[in-house]
């Protein structure tokens, strides 16, 4: 019998980049544990990492192309499948124009090295403006604010959690999510360290989350009103002359504009709408400003709401005017070994923001794409430029994007749809052809996106654990070959590893010769040190200044003000606000086919406050009917005072009822799809990001 061997790599499921120690024999995994010597995660893992082996062995996983026929799915050879896909797309584009083929890129792409390098090629080959991605159901407001303030959508501030004395978390639950736009393995331990050194953590959230339970202070806030709170805090910083700009003082434009904008949002003005007393807003702001160092961090709850763009802008503003931007213990910038910002710098060139407008709703092009909330409109509305063909890559939009029923109708109406995806799930089961790539353990691993967002500068690379079979293809090979066929050219001979190595060898650490050979000799990663002030060397604005008051954001304040006047009247038809939540053993939609992650009690429940429950005669375990403008669902109630009154919570990423999908494990515990309720018409009109939190709903006992 072969001997047991050990392999080190980084988990690529979520953004935390936990180091793994995997023991295996031949093709069999013996154990998956946290790698104690990992330079970033120091041994931390969550229950999901162990499921990496299930994705590898999953019997439902496809390894060869399949085509949907009247007799069911039939297997195709790779060459034949790629020829067919290219011909069909070219036919559609010849007949209806280039924009008639649309693209949707899902979340796992950001976690796969080869996809990061080869997706741009597919987009260039298709030449379509109809590009969509999971960004606009997630973090687009972060990119928007960064683009206008710092000159590049990926120049994103990260909380310096290992040195901060005071952290405000708005709309994030990192104890469960392990951090987002903040790669922070073992957030719990790092949070405890803040407290152990005398610091504080404050959570602002309509639910007393797992993170809030461990924080020093939790403040309930009415969903969708964070921009008011942030403005009131900024108001107080100016009114009390607490402004400190430190080393950035000569590098900031627009301070006076922000001061005057904040004048209208005193704590007295916003208190009612936020559900937070003026005294509490004052105390919070004062504590933030007197702390030796402090950072305000806003995430999903702040981003996926009607004022997402303003929230993320104001978060940056608060950090800047209190002297906490680009400073130890504040909001800092990474210096990644593979520097996406430097390598994609457009300094001095106009950005694509607002360059085009979507055909049906006239929504602006942002980050080189349209908001996915309008994808269904573009497929369903006839006329020149209508989408007739789609390709999805690592995405499950029928479960993850607003108004699932409408999007489903749209996908059913397509002339031709291709999925690059290893599963037949709720979305891909509508595909004409599915092209499945390899999964994590069969691939080289380097996190281009998440080293850029990590709380510490480190670098780490791993080789594939298992060699793929001859009949399998990596996602990047599929992308490369398909792009080549669409362009009538040969596939590019350069591999992702060559591209990666070129970036590493020419980047910030070129003196250290970070070749792949060297990284292989350091299987636990190489530590490059804690975050250091570097914004002035990394700024991408044309005049080398931080733009504190970008025009589009200043203009959006009118919308915020007019909403304030109307807000007190919640529509009597929809008296509740629905928010989402994440579960520790679940990751978006795609981890539910691992039995070890879904076994046990159904966690896909509706959380509701006891006072609200009793008004509607709702008891624990009873089914509740939840209705929004666009749809309705029935879901089991779980009564808890962790909810704010008037607010209910449902987990995201569930709803595996579709009989046509082939997820035999997930279907045994399908859960409920909350995007049957989210409204494609409700978005942050500035950034186009979907509203997935604070959805107006009504409830009744089912
Ligand atoms: N209501 C509500 N909706 C939400 C959210 C919310 O909080 N509330 N969260 C939003 C957020 S933050 C996100 S990021 C999106 C995610 O939205 P999506 O990206 O659309 O959804 P995922 O579940 O991440 O998609 C996973 C897809 O990738 C496939 N996949 C898995 N591994 C691989 C691989 O290695 N290669 C390829 N090619 N495919 C693979 C899976 O089979 C599945 O089809 O959902 C958003 N939707
Ligand atoms: N276990 C697990 N981890 C994950 C994922 C997963 O599905 N499961 N998904 C990954 C992905 S793709 C992402 S993007 C990240 C997301 O990471 P996080 O942003 O940390 O995760 P969420 O749980 O979505 O946190 C959103 C919080 O906002 C609160 N909230 C809702 N509305 C509002 C509001 O209007 N104002 C305020 N202040 N708060 C509000 C919610 O109650 C919730 O606690 O997690 C990643 N990690
Ligand atoms: S926290 Fe994220 S990266 Fe770490 S083990 Fe869990 S899923 Fe993997
Ligand atoms: Mo996400």
Short mmCIF file of N, CA and C in Angstrom, two decimals, residues 126-221:
data_model
loop_
_atom_site.label_atom_id
_atom_site.label_comp_id
_atom_site.label_asym_id
_atom_site.label_seq_id
_atom_site.Cartn_x
_atom_site.Cartn_y
_atom_site.Cartn_z
N UNK A 126 -15.84 37.89 -27.40
CA UNK A 126 -17.27 38.06 -27.65
C UNK A 126 -17.63 39.50 -27.98
N UNK A 127 -16.80 40.43 -27.55
CA UNK A 127 -16.97 41.88 -27.85
C UNK A 127 -18.33 42.42 -27.40
N UNK A 128 -19.06 41.69 -26.61
CA UNK A 128 -20.39 42.17 -26.24
C UNK A 128 -20.31 43.17 -25.09
N UNK A 129 -21.23 44.14 -25.12
CA UNK A 129 -21.36 45.04 -23.97
C UNK A 129 -22.22 44.41 -22.90
N UNK A 130 -22.94 43.35 -23.27
CA UNK A 130 -23.86 42.74 -22.31
C UNK A 130 -23.13 41.81 -21.34
N UNK A 131 -22.33 42.44 -20.48
CA UNK A 131 -21.57 41.71 -19.48
C UNK A 131 -22.21 41.92 -18.12
N UNK A 132 -22.31 40.83 -17.36
CA UNK A 132 -22.92 40.88 -16.02
C UNK A 132 -22.08 39.99 -15.11
N UNK A 133 -22.17 40.26 -13.81
CA UNK A 133 -21.47 39.36 -12.89
C UNK A 133 -22.08 39.45 -11.50
N UNK A 134 -21.57 38.58 -10.62
CA UNK A 134 -22.04 38.60 -9.23
C UNK A 134 -21.59 39.86 -8.50
N UNK A 135 -20.70 40.66 -9.10
CA UNK A 135 -20.28 41.90 -8.44
C UNK A 135 -21.46 42.81 -8.11
N UNK A 136 -22.46 42.82 -9.02
CA UNK A 136 -23.57 43.76 -8.79
C UNK A 136 -24.65 43.19 -7.88
N UNK A 137 -24.43 41.99 -7.35
CA UNK A 137 -25.26 41.52 -6.22
C UNK A 137 -24.37 41.45 -4.98
N UNK A 138 -23.28 42.21 -5.00
CA UNK A 138 -22.31 42.05 -3.92
C UNK A 138 -21.57 43.36 -3.65
N UNK A 139 -20.38 43.50 -4.25
CA UNK A 139 -19.45 44.52 -3.77
C UNK A 139 -19.22 45.68 -4.72
N UNK A 140 -20.10 45.85 -5.71
CA UNK A 140 -19.88 46.93 -6.68
C UNK A 140 -19.71 48.30 -6.01
N UNK A 141 -20.48 48.63 -4.96
CA UNK A 141 -20.28 49.93 -4.32
C UNK A 141 -18.86 50.14 -3.77
N UNK A 142 -18.21 49.07 -3.35
CA UNK A 142 -16.81 49.20 -2.89
C UNK A 142 -15.94 49.67 -4.07
N UNK A 143 -16.12 49.01 -5.22
CA UNK A 143 -15.32 49.38 -6.40
C UNK A 143 -15.64 50.80 -6.85
N UNK A 144 -16.91 51.12 -6.78
CA UNK A 144 -17.37 52.44 -7.22
C UNK A 144 -16.67 53.53 -6.40
N UNK A 145 -16.74 53.39 -5.08
CA UNK A 145 -16.12 54.40 -4.20
C UNK A 145 -14.61 54.45 -4.44
N UNK A 146 -13.98 53.29 -4.55
CA UNK A 146 -12.52 53.26 -4.73
C UNK A 146 -12.13 53.90 -6.06
N UNK A 147 -12.91 53.61 -7.09
CA UNK A 147 -12.62 54.17 -8.40
C UNK A 147 -12.62 55.70 -8.36
N UNK A 148 -13.66 56.26 -7.75
CA UNK A 148 -13.77 57.72 -7.75
C UNK A 148 -12.85 58.39 -6.74
N UNK A 149 -12.55 57.73 -5.64
CA UNK A 149 -11.74 58.38 -4.60
C UNK A 149 -10.25 58.15 -4.81
N UNK A 150 -9.89 56.92 -5.20
CA UNK A 150 -8.47 56.56 -5.28
C UNK A 150 -8.00 56.30 -6.71
N UNK A 151 -8.93 56.32 -7.66
CA UNK A 151 -8.53 56.22 -9.06
C UNK A 151 -8.49 54.81 -9.64
N UNK A 152 -8.82 53.81 -8.85
CA UNK A 152 -8.83 52.44 -9.37
C UNK A 152 -9.83 51.62 -8.54
N UNK A 153 -10.69 50.91 -9.23
CA UNK A 153 -11.73 50.14 -8.55
C UNK A 153 -11.21 49.05 -7.64
N UNK A 154 -9.97 48.63 -7.84
CA UNK A 154 -9.42 47.57 -6.97
C UNK A 154 -8.46 48.11 -5.92
N UNK A 155 -8.34 49.43 -5.81
CA UNK A 155 -7.49 50.01 -4.76
C UNK A 155 -8.37 50.19 -3.52
N UNK A 156 -8.52 49.08 -2.79
CA UNK A 156 -9.54 48.99 -1.75
C UNK A 156 -8.92 48.96 -0.36
N UNK A 157 -9.41 49.82 0.54
CA UNK A 157 -8.87 49.82 1.90
C UNK A 157 -9.29 48.57 2.68
N UNK A 158 -8.39 48.08 3.51
CA UNK A 158 -8.61 46.88 4.31
C UNK A 158 -8.40 47.24 5.78
N UNK A 159 -9.26 46.78 6.69
CA UNK A 159 -9.04 47.10 8.10
C UNK A 159 -7.74 46.48 8.61
N UNK A 160 -6.93 47.27 9.26
CA UNK A 160 -5.69 46.75 9.83
C UNK A 160 -6.04 46.14 11.19
N UNK A 161 -6.72 45.03 11.12
CA UNK A 161 -7.34 44.44 12.31
C UNK A 161 -6.31 44.02 13.37
N UNK A 162 -5.11 43.65 12.92
CA UNK A 162 -4.11 43.17 13.89
C UNK A 162 -3.51 44.31 14.71
N UNK A 163 -3.80 45.56 14.36
CA UNK A 163 -3.23 46.68 15.13
C UNK A 163 -4.26 47.69 15.59
N UNK A 164 -5.51 47.50 15.24
CA UNK A 164 -6.48 48.55 15.55
C UNK A 164 -6.89 48.52 17.03
N UNK A 165 -7.35 49.69 17.50
CA UNK A 165 -7.85 49.79 18.87
C UNK A 165 -9.36 49.90 18.91
N UNK A 166 -9.97 50.15 17.74
CA UNK A 166 -11.41 50.38 17.75
C UNK A 166 -11.94 50.04 16.36
N UNK A 167 -12.87 49.12 16.31
CA UNK A 167 -13.38 48.72 15.00
C UNK A 167 -14.90 48.79 14.98
N UNK A 168 -15.42 49.51 14.01
CA UNK A 168 -16.87 49.51 13.80
C UNK A 168 -17.16 48.63 12.58
N UNK A 169 -18.05 47.68 12.77
CA UNK A 169 -18.43 46.79 11.66
C UNK A 169 -19.88 47.10 11.29
N UNK A 170 -20.06 47.57 10.07
CA UNK A 170 -21.41 47.91 9.60
C UNK A 170 -21.84 46.89 8.55
N UNK A 171 -22.86 46.08 8.88
CA UNK A 171 -23.39 45.16 7.88
C UNK A 171 -22.42 44.08 7.44
N UNK A 172 -21.66 43.56 8.38
CA UNK A 172 -20.81 42.40 8.09
C UNK A 172 -20.90 41.45 9.27
N UNK A 173 -20.69 40.17 8.99
CA UNK A 173 -20.77 39.17 10.06
C UNK A 173 -19.56 38.24 9.95
N UNK A 174 -18.36 38.80 10.13
CA UNK A 174 -17.15 38.02 9.83
C UNK A 174 -16.91 36.78 10.69
N UNK A 175 -17.58 36.67 11.84
CA UNK A 175 -17.42 35.43 12.60
C UNK A 175 -17.94 34.25 11.76
N UNK A 176 -18.96 34.50 10.97
CA UNK A 176 -19.51 33.45 10.10
C UNK A 176 -18.92 33.52 8.69
N UNK A 177 -18.81 34.71 8.14
CA UNK A 177 -18.35 34.82 6.74
C UNK A 177 -16.83 34.73 6.63
N UNK A 178 -16.13 34.86 7.75
CA UNK A 178 -14.67 34.93 7.76
C UNK A 178 -14.12 36.11 6.99
N UNK A 179 -14.95 37.13 6.90
CA UNK A 179 -14.45 38.37 6.33
C UNK A 179 -14.63 38.44 4.84
N UNK A 180 -14.90 39.64 4.36
CA UNK A 180 -15.11 39.83 2.93
C UNK A 180 -14.63 41.22 2.58
N UNK A 181 -13.98 41.37 1.45
CA UNK A 181 -13.23 42.57 1.12
C UNK A 181 -12.25 42.82 2.27
N UNK A 182 -11.94 41.76 2.96
CA UNK A 182 -11.04 41.76 4.11
C UNK A 182 -10.68 40.29 4.32
N UNK A 183 -9.57 39.87 3.73
CA UNK A 183 -9.17 38.47 3.88
C UNK A 183 -8.55 38.32 5.25
N UNK A 184 -9.27 37.59 6.12
CA UNK A 184 -8.95 37.64 7.53
C UNK A 184 -9.22 36.30 8.19
N UNK A 185 -8.36 35.30 7.92
CA UNK A 185 -8.61 33.99 8.54
C UNK A 185 -8.60 34.09 10.06
N UNK A 186 -9.49 33.37 10.67
CA UNK A 186 -9.68 33.41 12.13
C UNK A 186 -9.99 34.81 12.61
N UNK A 187 -11.05 35.36 12.07
CA UNK A 187 -11.49 36.68 12.51
C UNK A 187 -11.74 36.67 14.02
N UNK A 188 -12.32 35.55 14.52
CA UNK A 188 -12.66 35.48 15.95
C UNK A 188 -11.45 35.72 16.84
N UNK A 189 -10.37 35.06 16.50
CA UNK A 189 -9.17 35.19 17.32
C UNK A 189 -8.57 36.60 17.20
N UNK A 190 -8.62 37.12 16.00
CA UNK A 190 -8.07 38.47 15.78
C UNK A 190 -8.93 39.52 16.48
N UNK A 191 -10.23 39.26 16.52
CA UNK A 191 -11.15 40.17 17.21
C UNK A 191 -10.88 40.12 18.72
N UNK A 192 -10.69 38.91 19.22
CA UNK A 192 -10.40 38.74 20.65
C UNK A 192 -9.10 39.46 21.01
N UNK A 193 -8.14 39.44 20.09
CA UNK A 193 -6.86 40.11 20.36
C UNK A 193 -7.05 41.62 20.49
N UNK A 194 -7.98 42.17 19.73
CA UNK A 194 -8.27 43.62 19.87
C UNK A 194 -8.76 43.87 21.30
N UNK A 195 -9.67 43.02 21.73
CA UNK A 195 -10.23 43.19 23.08
C UNK A 195 -9.16 42.97 24.15
N UNK A 196 -8.31 41.97 23.92
CA UNK A 196 -7.27 41.67 24.91
C UNK A 196 -6.27 42.82 25.05
N UNK A 197 -6.09 43.61 23.98
CA UNK A 197 -5.17 44.74 24.14
C UNK A 197 -5.92 46.02 24.51
N UNK A 198 -7.15 45.85 24.99
CA UNK A 198 -7.90 46.99 25.53
C UNK A 198 -8.76 47.71 24.52
N UNK A 199 -8.86 47.17 23.31
CA UNK A 199 -9.64 47.82 22.26
C UNK A 199 -11.10 47.38 22.27
N UNK A 200 -11.87 47.93 21.35
CA UNK A 200 -13.31 47.67 21.29
C UNK A 200 -13.78 47.36 19.88
N UNK A 201 -14.84 46.55 19.82
CA UNK A 201 -15.49 46.29 18.54
C UNK A 201 -16.97 46.60 18.68
N UNK A 202 -17.47 47.36 17.73
CA UNK A 202 -18.88 47.72 17.73
C UNK A 202 -19.50 47.17 16.45
N UNK A 203 -20.65 46.51 16.59
CA UNK A 203 -21.33 45.98 15.40
C UNK A 203 -22.65 46.72 15.21
N UNK A 204 -22.87 47.17 13.98
CA UNK A 204 -24.11 47.88 13.65
C UNK A 204 -24.88 47.02 12.66
N UNK A 205 -25.99 46.49 13.11
CA UNK A 205 -26.66 45.44 12.33
C UNK A 205 -28.10 45.28 12.82
N UNK A 206 -29.06 45.08 11.92
CA UNK A 206 -30.45 44.86 12.34
C UNK A 206 -30.64 43.51 13.04
N UNK A 207 -29.62 42.67 13.04
CA UNK A 207 -29.68 41.41 13.78
C UNK A 207 -28.50 41.36 14.74
N UNK A 208 -28.73 40.84 15.95
CA UNK A 208 -27.59 40.62 16.85
C UNK A 208 -26.90 39.35 16.37
N UNK A 209 -25.92 39.53 15.54
CA UNK A 209 -25.29 38.41 14.84
C UNK A 209 -24.30 37.69 15.75
N UNK A 210 -23.73 36.62 15.20
CA UNK A 210 -22.69 35.87 15.92
C UNK A 210 -21.51 36.80 16.22
N UNK A 211 -21.22 37.72 15.32
CA UNK A 211 -20.14 38.69 15.56
C UNK A 211 -20.56 39.67 16.65
N UNK A 212 -21.80 40.14 16.56
CA UNK A 212 -22.30 41.10 17.56
C UNK A 212 -22.28 40.49 18.97
N UNK A 213 -22.58 39.20 19.05
CA UNK A 213 -22.58 38.52 20.36
C UNK A 213 -21.22 38.64 21.04
N UNK A 214 -20.18 38.64 20.23
CA UNK A 214 -18.81 38.67 20.80
C UNK A 214 -18.24 40.08 20.87
N UNK A 215 -18.96 41.05 20.31
CA UNK A 215 -18.45 42.42 20.27
C UNK A 215 -18.65 43.11 21.62
N UNK A 216 -18.07 44.29 21.77
CA UNK A 216 -18.25 45.04 23.00
C UNK A 216 -19.58 45.78 22.99
N UNK A 217 -20.05 46.10 21.81
CA UNK A 217 -21.31 46.84 21.71
C UNK A 217 -22.01 46.45 20.40
N UNK A 218 -23.31 46.25 20.51
CA UNK A 218 -24.11 46.03 19.29
C UNK A 218 -25.20 47.08 19.24
N UNK A 219 -25.34 47.71 18.09
CA UNK A 219 -26.40 48.72 17.91
C UNK A 219 -27.30 48.26 16.76
N UNK A 220 -28.59 48.11 17.06
CA UNK A 220 -29.55 47.80 15.99
C UNK A 220 -29.71 49.02 15.09
N UNK A 221 -29.84 48.76 13.81
CA UNK A 221 -30.11 49.86 12.88
C UNK A 221 -31.20 49.43 11.91
#
